[in-house]
Tab-separated table of C-alpha atoms in Angstrom:
chain	number	residue	atom	x	y	z
A	1	MET	CA	-0.326	0.245	-0.036
A	2	LYS	CA	2.314	2.735	1.353
A	3	LYS	CA	4.770	1.377	-2.279
A	4	LYS	CA	1.395	2.576	-4.226
A	5	ILE	CA	1.634	5.682	-2.396
A	6	ILE	CA	4.605	6.455	-3.003
A	7	ILE	CA	4.464	6.098	-6.602
A	8	ALA	CA	1.555	8.341	-6.555
A	9	ILE	CA	2.666	11.034	-5.154
A	10	ILE	CA	6.507	10.937	-7.364
A	11	ILE	CA	3.700	11.169	-10.316
A	12	ALA	CA	2.318	14.072	-9.068
A	13	THR	CA	5.575	15.176	-7.688
A	14	ILE	CA	6.851	15.019	-11.441
A	15	CYS	CA	3.043	16.794	-12.973
A	16	VAL	CA	3.409	19.609	-10.712
A	17	SER	CA	7.402	20.603	-11.353
A	18	GLY	CA	6.223	21.965	-14.952
A	19	SER	CA	6.583	21.167	-18.704
A	20	ASN	CA	10.596	21.888	-18.725
A	21	ALA	CA	11.181	19.195	-16.407
A	22	THR	CA	8.840	17.930	-17.556
A	23	ARG	CA	10.209	18.179	-21.273
A	24	ALA	CA	13.689	17.431	-19.832
A	25	LEU	CA	12.891	14.012	-18.421
A	26	ALA	CA	11.588	13.215	-21.680
A	27	ALA	CA	14.478	14.309	-22.606
A	28	GLY	CA	16.121	12.597	-21.028
A	29	GLN	CA	15.525	8.953	-22.087
A	30	ALA	CA	16.997	9.215	-24.806
A	31	MET	CA	20.978	10.795	-22.997
A	32	VAL	CA	23.107	8.860	-21.237
A	33	SER	CA	24.335	9.673	-17.942
A	34	LYS	CA	27.931	11.249	-17.930
A	35	GLU	CA	29.396	8.595	-15.976
A	36	GLU	CA	28.224	6.401	-18.702
A	37	LEU	CA	29.642	8.414	-21.297
A	38	LYS	CA	32.580	8.796	-20.299
A	39	LYS	CA	32.892	5.739	-19.682
A	40	GLN	CA	31.885	4.412	-23.879
A	41	LYS	CA	34.851	7.837	-24.598
A	42	ALA	CA	37.183	6.195	-22.530
A	43	GLU	CA	36.364	2.877	-24.251
A	44	ALA	CA	36.150	4.426	-27.538
A	45	GLU	CA	39.199	5.992	-26.984
A	46	GLY	CA	41.442	2.945	-26.581
A	47	LYS	CA	39.460	0.936	-29.296
A	48	ALA	CA	40.592	3.548	-32.031
A	49	LYS	CA	44.411	3.577	-29.242
A	50	ALA	CA	44.384	0.308	-30.847
A	51	LEU	CA	43.072	0.845	-34.288
A	52	GLU	CA	45.770	4.033	-34.715
A	53	GLY	CA	48.188	1.276	-33.596
A	54	GLU	CA	47.245	-0.837	-36.445
A	55	LYS	CA	46.664	1.319	-39.085
A	56	SER	CA	50.416	1.227	-37.951
A	57	LYS	CA	51.193	-2.159	-38.636
A	58	LYS	CA	48.921	-2.477	-41.847
A	59	GLN	CA	50.650	0.682	-43.300
A	60	GLY	CA	54.266	-0.745	-42.696
A	61	GLU	CA	53.219	-4.080	-44.300
A	62	LEU	CA	51.823	-2.260	-47.073
A	63	ASN	CA	54.642	-0.172	-47.971
A	64	SER	CA	56.791	-3.528	-47.813
A	65	LEU	CA	54.635	-5.274	-49.771
A	66	ASN	CA	54.890	-1.838	-52.818
A	67	SER	CA	58.435	-2.086	-52.336
A	68	ASN	CA	58.761	-6.132	-52.814
A	69	MET	CA	56.256	-4.873	-55.871
A	70	GLU	CA	58.555	-2.854	-57.165
A	71	SER	CA	61.765	-5.267	-56.895
A	72	VAL	CA	59.506	-7.526	-58.809
A	73	SER	CA	58.744	-5.142	-61.749
A	74	LYS	CA	61.576	-4.429	-62.153
A	75	GLN	CA	63.169	-7.777	-62.351
A	76	VAL	CA	60.082	-8.686	-64.348
A	77	GLN	CA	60.785	-5.608	-66.477
A	78	ASP	CA	65.145	-6.531	-66.728
A	79	THR	CA	64.373	-9.880	-67.749
A	80	ASN	CA	61.954	-8.819	-70.645
A	81	ASP	CA	64.420	-6.448	-72.153
A	82	LYS	CA	66.466	-9.739	-71.305
A	83	ILE	CA	64.509	-11.608	-73.101
A	84	ALA	CA	63.992	-9.646	-76.060
A	85	GLU	CA	67.555	-9.296	-76.590
A	86	THR	CA	67.592	-12.569	-76.611
A	87	GLN	CA	65.190	-13.500	-79.308
A	88	LYS	CA	67.037	-10.640	-81.454
A	89	LYS	CA	69.864	-12.466	-81.082
A	90	ILE	CA	68.189	-15.267	-81.943
A	91	SER	CA	66.556	-13.893	-84.839
A	92	ASP	CA	70.549	-12.854	-86.281
A	93	SER	CA	71.999	-15.701	-85.531
A	94	LYS	CA	68.950	-17.859	-88.023
A	95	GLU	CA	69.751	-14.757	-90.615
A	96	LYS	CA	73.066	-15.526	-90.289
A	97	ILE	CA	72.765	-19.338	-90.353
A	98	LYS	CA	70.962	-19.928	-93.397
A	99	ALA	CA	73.597	-16.780	-95.203
A	100	ALA	CA	76.376	-19.064	-94.106
A	101	GLU	CA	73.964	-22.005	-95.928
A	102	LYS	CA	73.544	-20.279	-98.936
A	103	LYS	CA	77.085	-19.230	-99.335
A	104	ALA	CA	78.743	-23.050	-98.052
A	105	LYS	CA	75.860	-24.617	-100.930
A	106	LYS	CA	77.454	-22.495	-103.595
A	107	GLN	CA	80.954	-22.567	-102.797
A	108	TYR	CA	79.676	-26.955	-102.676
A	109	ASN	CA	77.863	-26.636	-105.878
A	110	ASP	CA	81.053	-24.222	-107.106
A	111	MET	CA	83.541	-26.614	-106.133
A	112	LYS	CA	80.948	-29.855	-107.469
A	113	ILE	CA	81.101	-27.531	-110.883
A	114	ARG	CA	85.249	-27.741	-110.991
A	115	ILE	CA	85.226	-31.388	-110.219
A	116	GLN	CA	82.421	-32.201	-112.964
A	117	PHE	CA	84.317	-29.648	-115.486
A	118	MET	CA	87.780	-31.552	-114.752
A	119	TYR	CA	86.734	-34.871	-114.773
A	120	GLU	CA	84.309	-34.269	-117.610
A	121	ASN	CA	88.080	-33.400	-119.785
A	122	THR	CA	88.872	-37.233	-118.458
A	123	ALA	CA	91.446	-37.819	-115.845
A	124	ASP	CA	93.975	-39.005	-119.123
A	125	ASN	CA	93.993	-35.150	-120.979
A	126	MET	CA	94.476	-34.048	-116.790
A	127	VAL	CA	97.122	-35.344	-117.282
A	128	ALA	CA	98.471	-35.613	-121.049
A	129	ASP	CA	98.038	-31.505	-119.287
A	130	ILE	CA	100.278	-31.687	-116.307
A	131	PHE	CA	103.033	-34.470	-118.416
A	132	TYR	CA	102.826	-32.338	-122.392
A	133	SER	CA	103.869	-29.872	-120.253
A	134	LYS	CA	106.853	-27.987	-121.223
A	135	ASN	CA	109.106	-28.092	-118.890
A	136	MET	CA	109.163	-29.163	-114.951
A	137	ALA	CA	108.419	-26.191	-113.686
A	138	GLU	CA	105.536	-25.674	-115.858
A	139	PHE	CA	104.939	-29.204	-114.945
A	140	LEU	CA	104.937	-28.684	-111.118
A	141	ASN	CA	102.847	-25.334	-111.690
A	142	ARG	CA	100.160	-27.384	-113.503
A	143	ALA	CA	99.875	-29.965	-111.165
A	144	GLN	CA	99.873	-27.511	-107.809
A	145	TYR	CA	97.000	-25.265	-109.077
A	146	VAL	CA	95.385	-28.460	-109.422
A	147	SER	CA	95.939	-29.628	-105.424
A	148	ASP	CA	95.847	-25.509	-104.598
A	149	VAL	CA	92.321	-25.628	-106.280
A	150	PHE	CA	90.765	-29.193	-104.284
A	151	GLU	CA	92.604	-28.064	-101.328
A	152	TYR	CA	90.964	-24.378	-101.319
A	153	ASP	CA	87.931	-25.712	-102.288
A	154	ARG	CA	87.741	-28.439	-99.249
A	155	LYS	CA	89.223	-24.984	-96.999
A	156	LYS	CA	86.274	-22.821	-97.866
A	157	LEU	CA	83.897	-26.366	-96.800
A	158	ASP	CA	85.673	-26.593	-93.674
A	159	GLU	CA	85.084	-23.343	-92.938
A	160	TYR	CA	81.798	-22.595	-93.685
A	161	GLN	CA	80.920	-25.903	-91.624
A	162	GLU	CA	83.117	-24.521	-88.598
A	163	THR	CA	80.755	-21.271	-88.592
A	164	LEU	CA	78.369	-23.214	-90.204
A	165	ASP	CA	79.025	-25.206	-86.641
A	166	GLY	CA	79.782	-22.428	-84.256
A	167	ILE	CA	76.210	-20.409	-84.299
A	168	LYS	CA	74.290	-23.622	-84.651
A	169	LYS	CA	75.739	-23.956	-81.301
A	170	LEU	CA	75.122	-20.644	-80.656
A	171	LYS	CA	71.728	-20.436	-81.495
A	172	SER	CA	70.921	-23.471	-79.452
A	173	GLU	CA	72.751	-21.467	-76.430
A	174	LEU	CA	70.602	-18.726	-76.901
A	175	GLU	CA	67.599	-21.420	-77.821
A	176	ALA	CA	68.489	-22.679	-74.297
A	177	GLU	CA	68.945	-19.095	-72.212
A	178	ASN	CA	65.454	-17.997	-73.965
A	179	LYS	CA	64.191	-20.915	-72.208
A	180	GLN	CA	65.287	-19.939	-69.268
A	181	LEU	CA	64.581	-16.528	-68.926
A	182	SER	CA	60.930	-17.032	-69.802
A	183	SER	CA	60.867	-19.619	-67.031
A	184	GLN	CA	61.886	-17.044	-64.594
A	185	GLN	CA	59.925	-14.295	-66.757
A	186	GLN	CA	56.562	-17.209	-65.396
A	187	LYS	CA	58.261	-17.102	-61.843
A	188	LEU	CA	57.976	-13.805	-61.170
A	189	LYS	CA	54.544	-12.686	-62.464
A	190	ALA	CA	53.425	-15.102	-60.412
A	191	GLN	CA	55.800	-13.320	-57.796
A	192	GLU	CA	53.989	-10.629	-58.985
A	193	ASN	CA	50.348	-11.836	-59.073
A	194	VAL	CA	50.496	-12.769	-55.231
A	195	LEU	CA	52.153	-9.692	-54.637
A	196	ASN	CA	49.410	-7.916	-56.291
A	197	ALA	CA	46.840	-9.628	-54.610
A	198	ASN	CA	48.242	-9.310	-51.122
A	199	ILE	CA	48.497	-5.486	-52.059
A	200	GLN	CA	45.021	-5.542	-52.551
A	201	LYS	CA	43.412	-7.849	-49.633
A	202	GLN	CA	46.509	-5.108	-47.215
A	203	THR	CA	44.928	-2.109	-49.055
A	204	GLN	CA	41.529	-2.778	-48.310
A	205	GLU	CA	42.985	-4.115	-44.339
A	206	LEU	CA	43.463	-1.286	-44.395
A	207	LYS	CA	40.924	1.237	-45.407
A	208	SER	CA	38.650	-1.211	-43.499
A	209	THR	CA	41.046	-0.044	-40.404
A	210	THR	CA	41.626	3.901	-41.076
A	211	ASP	CA	37.603	3.594	-41.079
A	212	ALA	CA	37.346	1.396	-37.853
A	213	TYR	CA	39.414	4.345	-36.222
A	214	ASN	CA	37.782	7.303	-38.071
A	215	SER	CA	34.881	6.311	-36.248
A	216	GLN	CA	36.024	4.505	-33.392
A	217	LYS	CA	37.801	8.860	-33.069
A	218	GLY	CA	34.431	11.193	-34.286
A	219	GLN	CA	32.859	8.974	-31.951
A	220	ALA	CA	35.186	9.753	-28.724
A	221	GLN	CA	34.876	13.609	-30.373
A	222	ASP	CA	30.538	13.561	-29.935
A	223	LEU	CA	30.536	11.322	-27.289
A	224	ASP	CA	33.615	14.282	-25.865
A	225	ALA	CA	31.549	17.037	-26.595
A	226	LYS	CA	27.758	15.232	-25.186
A	227	ILE	CA	29.664	15.688	-22.224
A	228	LYS	CA	31.201	18.611	-22.453
A	229	LYS	CA	27.255	20.175	-23.336
A	230	MET	CA	25.977	18.138	-19.930
A	231	GLU	CA	28.535	19.494	-18.205
A	232	ALA	CA	27.913	22.920	-18.507
A	233	TYR	CA	24.104	22.393	-19.115
A	234	GLU	CA	24.582	21.813	-14.843
A	235	ALA	CA	26.772	23.823	-14.374
A	236	GLU	CA	24.979	26.307	-15.333
A	237	GLN	CA	21.731	24.960	-13.420
A	238	GLU	CA	24.886	24.817	-10.180
A	239	ARG	CA	25.764	28.239	-10.599
A	240	LYS	CA	22.364	29.552	-10.636
A	241	ARG	CA	21.766	28.396	-7.935
A	242	ALA	CA	24.735	29.022	-5.905
A	243	GLU	CA	24.480	33.109	-7.458
A	244	GLU	CA	20.888	33.122	-6.293
A	245	GLU	CA	21.969	31.194	-2.483
A	246	ALA	CA	24.588	33.875	-2.388
A	247	ARG	CA	22.249	36.562	-3.001
A	248	ARG	CA	19.455	35.625	-0.905
A	249	GLN	CA	21.995	35.017	2.368
A	250	LYS	CA	23.515	38.492	1.480
A	251	GLN	CA	20.031	40.354	1.338
A	252	GLY	CA	19.835	38.453	4.263
A	253	GLU	CA	16.566	36.182	3.780
A	254	GLY	CA	18.288	33.043	4.390
A	255	ASP	CA	15.709	30.085	4.577
A	256	LYS	CA	12.807	30.223	7.168
A	257	ASN	CA	13.362	26.361	7.742
A	258	PRO	CA	16.990	26.617	9.463
A	259	PRO	CA	18.242	23.320	9.299
A	260	VAL	CA	16.592	20.675	12.605
A	261	ASP	CA	19.350	18.246	13.840
A	262	TYR	CA	17.456	15.085	12.641
A	263	THR	CA	20.738	12.739	13.579
A	264	GLY	CA	18.994	9.093	14.421
A	265	GLN	CA	16.025	9.524	13.400
A	266	ALA	CA	15.803	6.403	11.114
A	267	ILE	CA	13.590	6.090	7.313
A	268	VAL	CA	11.830	3.752	7.107
A	269	ALA	CA	12.056	2.857	2.693
A	270	ASP	CA	12.045	0.183	-0.160
A	271	THR	CA	14.269	-1.085	-1.769
A	272	SER	CA	13.131	1.388	-4.787
A	273	ASP	CA	12.896	4.254	-2.586
A	274	GLU	CA	16.799	3.569	-1.342
A	275	TYR	CA	17.929	2.540	-5.341
A	276	LEU	CA	16.600	6.027	-5.891
A	277	LEU	CA	18.367	7.845	-2.893
A	278	ALA	CA	22.129	5.538	-3.629
A	279	ALA	CA	21.050	7.632	-7.580
A	280	ILE	CA	20.571	11.147	-7.010
A	281	ILE	CA	24.364	10.669	-4.483
A	282	GLN	CA	25.533	8.961	-7.185
A	283	CYS	CA	25.028	12.094	-9.815
A	284	GLU	CA	25.054	14.311	-7.651
A	285	ALA	CA	28.453	12.948	-5.462
A	286	GLY	CA	29.700	10.468	-7.500
A	287	GLY	CA	34.077	11.775	-7.446
A	288	GLU	CA	33.021	13.213	-4.152
A	289	SER	CA	34.473	11.506	-0.777
A	290	TYR	CA	32.695	8.984	1.051
A	291	ALA	CA	31.951	11.885	3.495
A	292	GLY	CA	30.703	13.931	0.212
A	293	GLN	CA	28.446	11.029	-1.001
A	294	VAL	CA	27.077	10.727	3.085
A	295	ALA	CA	26.818	14.644	3.026
A	296	VAL	CA	24.406	14.808	0.291
A	297	GLY	CA	22.360	11.801	1.110
A	298	SER	CA	22.293	13.611	4.284
A	299	VAL	CA	20.668	16.569	3.176
A	300	VAL	CA	17.731	14.720	1.478
A	301	VAL	CA	16.580	12.696	4.142
A	302	ASN	CA	16.475	16.292	6.556
A	303	ARG	CA	14.177	17.353	4.182
A	304	VAL	CA	11.817	13.888	3.918
A	305	HIS	CA	11.701	15.084	7.806
A	306	SER	CA	11.518	18.705	7.581
A	307	PRO	CA	7.179	20.188	6.866
A	308	ALA	CA	8.579	22.506	4.306
A	309	TYR	CA	9.838	19.901	1.634
A	310	PRO	CA	7.583	16.825	0.399
A	311	SER	CA	7.639	14.219	3.173
A	312	THR	CA	9.225	10.926	0.656
A	313	ILE	CA	12.370	10.590	-0.938
A	314	ALA	CA	10.651	10.632	-4.316
A	315	GLY	CA	9.117	13.631	-3.638
A	316	VAL	CA	12.316	15.051	-2.699
A	317	VAL	CA	14.152	13.893	-5.440
A	318	TYR	CA	12.171	14.584	-8.018
A	319	GLN	CA	10.902	18.559	-6.690
A	320	SER	CA	10.811	21.151	-9.509
A	321	GLY	CA	13.882	22.963	-9.621
A	322	GLN	CA	15.739	21.596	-6.725
A	323	PHE	CA	18.197	18.318	-7.873
A	324	THR	CA	19.647	18.992	-11.383
A	325	PRO	CA	20.007	15.869	-12.872
A	326	ALA	CA	16.734	14.468	-11.763
A	327	GLY	CA	15.922	16.925	-14.019
A	328	SER	CA	18.667	16.650	-16.732
A	329	GLY	CA	17.019	12.942	-16.936
A	330	ARG	CA	20.835	11.183	-15.558
A	331	LEU	CA	19.484	10.343	-13.150
A	332	ALA	CA	16.801	8.468	-14.907
A	333	LEU	CA	19.435	6.860	-16.827
A	334	VAL	CA	21.465	6.052	-13.864
A	335	ILE	CA	18.943	4.309	-12.602
A	336	GLN	CA	17.840	2.282	-15.795
A	337	ASN	CA	21.802	0.937	-16.108
A	338	HIS	CA	21.954	0.573	-12.393
A	339	LYS	CA	24.755	2.329	-12.756
A	340	VAL	CA	25.468	3.787	-9.129
A	341	SER	CA	28.502	2.452	-6.686
A	342	ALA	CA	28.616	0.433	-4.458
A	343	SER	CA	30.333	3.351	-2.394
A	344	CYS	CA	26.631	5.315	-2.944
A	345	GLN	CA	24.517	2.304	-2.223
A	346	LYS	CA	26.769	2.137	1.404
A	347	ALA	CA	25.564	5.999	1.734
A	348	ALA	CA	22.292	5.959	1.161
A	349	LYS	CA	21.653	2.956	3.960
A	350	GLN	CA	23.806	5.417	6.722
A	351	VAL	CA	21.845	8.609	6.282
A	352	LEU	CA	18.520	6.358	6.190
A	353	ALA	CA	19.646	4.589	8.969
A	354	GLY	CA	19.975	7.673	10.743
A	355	ASN	CA	23.480	8.911	10.883
A	356	ILE	CA	23.573	11.728	8.779
A	357	ASN	CA	27.147	13.623	8.654
A	358	THR	CA	25.625	17.705	8.680
A	359	LYS	CA	21.844	19.000	8.932
A	360	CYS	CA	21.905	21.226	6.309
A	361	LEU	CA	19.290	21.369	3.511
A	362	HIS	CA	20.651	22.605	0.579
A	363	PHE	CA	24.167	22.339	-0.978
A	364	CYS	CA	26.387	23.189	-3.820
A	365	VAL	CA	29.794	23.591	-6.225
A	366	ASN	CA	32.160	25.564	-3.624
A	367	THR	CA	32.153	29.142	-5.671
A	368	GLY	CA	33.664	30.730	-3.030
A	369	ASN	CA	30.441	33.276	-2.155
A	370	ILE	CA	28.582	30.862	0.016
A	371	SER	CA	29.327	30.431	3.697
A	372	GLY	CA	28.439	26.832	4.850
A	373	THR	CA	30.473	23.632	6.213
A	374	VAL	CA	32.582	23.306	2.984
A	375	ILE	CA	33.104	19.085	1.675
A	376	ASP	CA	35.306	18.357	-1.163
A	377	ASN	CA	34.326	20.670	-3.589
A	378	GLN	CA	31.540	21.460	-2.347
A	379	VAL	CA	29.138	23.846	0.596
A	380	PHE	CA	26.737	22.483	2.361
A	381	TYR	CA	24.161	25.519	4.239
């Protein structure tokens, strides 16, 4: 029954708080708590840093592959040049072989004609020509002439044959070299293809890593902007509250309901109220010391006891214009995402049991303009 009454009070309090608070709470559902944003930012920055290292590594691997590709491409080009040069030599050697064979064939035909001429004139006529020489000198000259003709033809044929054999040998060597170069070229081409495929793969991986890095970097920047915007909003609200309180204190208005010591007066609260109290402590003093967290909880409990404020934890927390995180939606997100620390939960239990450390009803960021009890970065008055 009590829980139903508390829920009804919460709904009524939110309605009374006005359209601005309602809109803020509605907008807050799409927000994330500052602590969660900071956590997400840290995660995004961590991922970005890891991706930056991965990006540098992949860039180095890509540079190495490109260097290897450049080297292999040069080898391929050099091999192509050698193949072209060798093929030209082979072509030239073929022409030389044809010319040598043609010349040898002509020499051979000329020799056959001379031999045929000698035989057609019969051996007797040749012998007669030799023996009917006028003298021995003429005889010897004619005999020597015949011998020289045969010797010349034989020598020329041998020379042409030797030249032909040399050219054929060179051609064979060039063809073997060309075959070897072609095989080398195929291997280099295969290596070039593998490198090209690796370069394309590495380039794509580098692009993906770079995109992921840029995404994480952009996400971290967006989160940082959101954090700053949220901090600016809350700081502005705190500033206005502090200025208003400083003005009131200066003009001697003060609080019409001076603080009363409620130490030892426990509050019976169900689990949801206790967690709500811990959540507002988390929002207002999550980064403060335990004493600062207890002090914030004490302010809430003191207000519940005070006749000037709503008599429930929910009523106090959601009262219009009192707790900035409740209006900004950050409180709702802290509760929704279960982001309350163990320390803040402990502080909530302590103050609900009546163990408060201040009898103040107000607190704000300490700017030095408000007199009160300073605990950490906040002043309680």
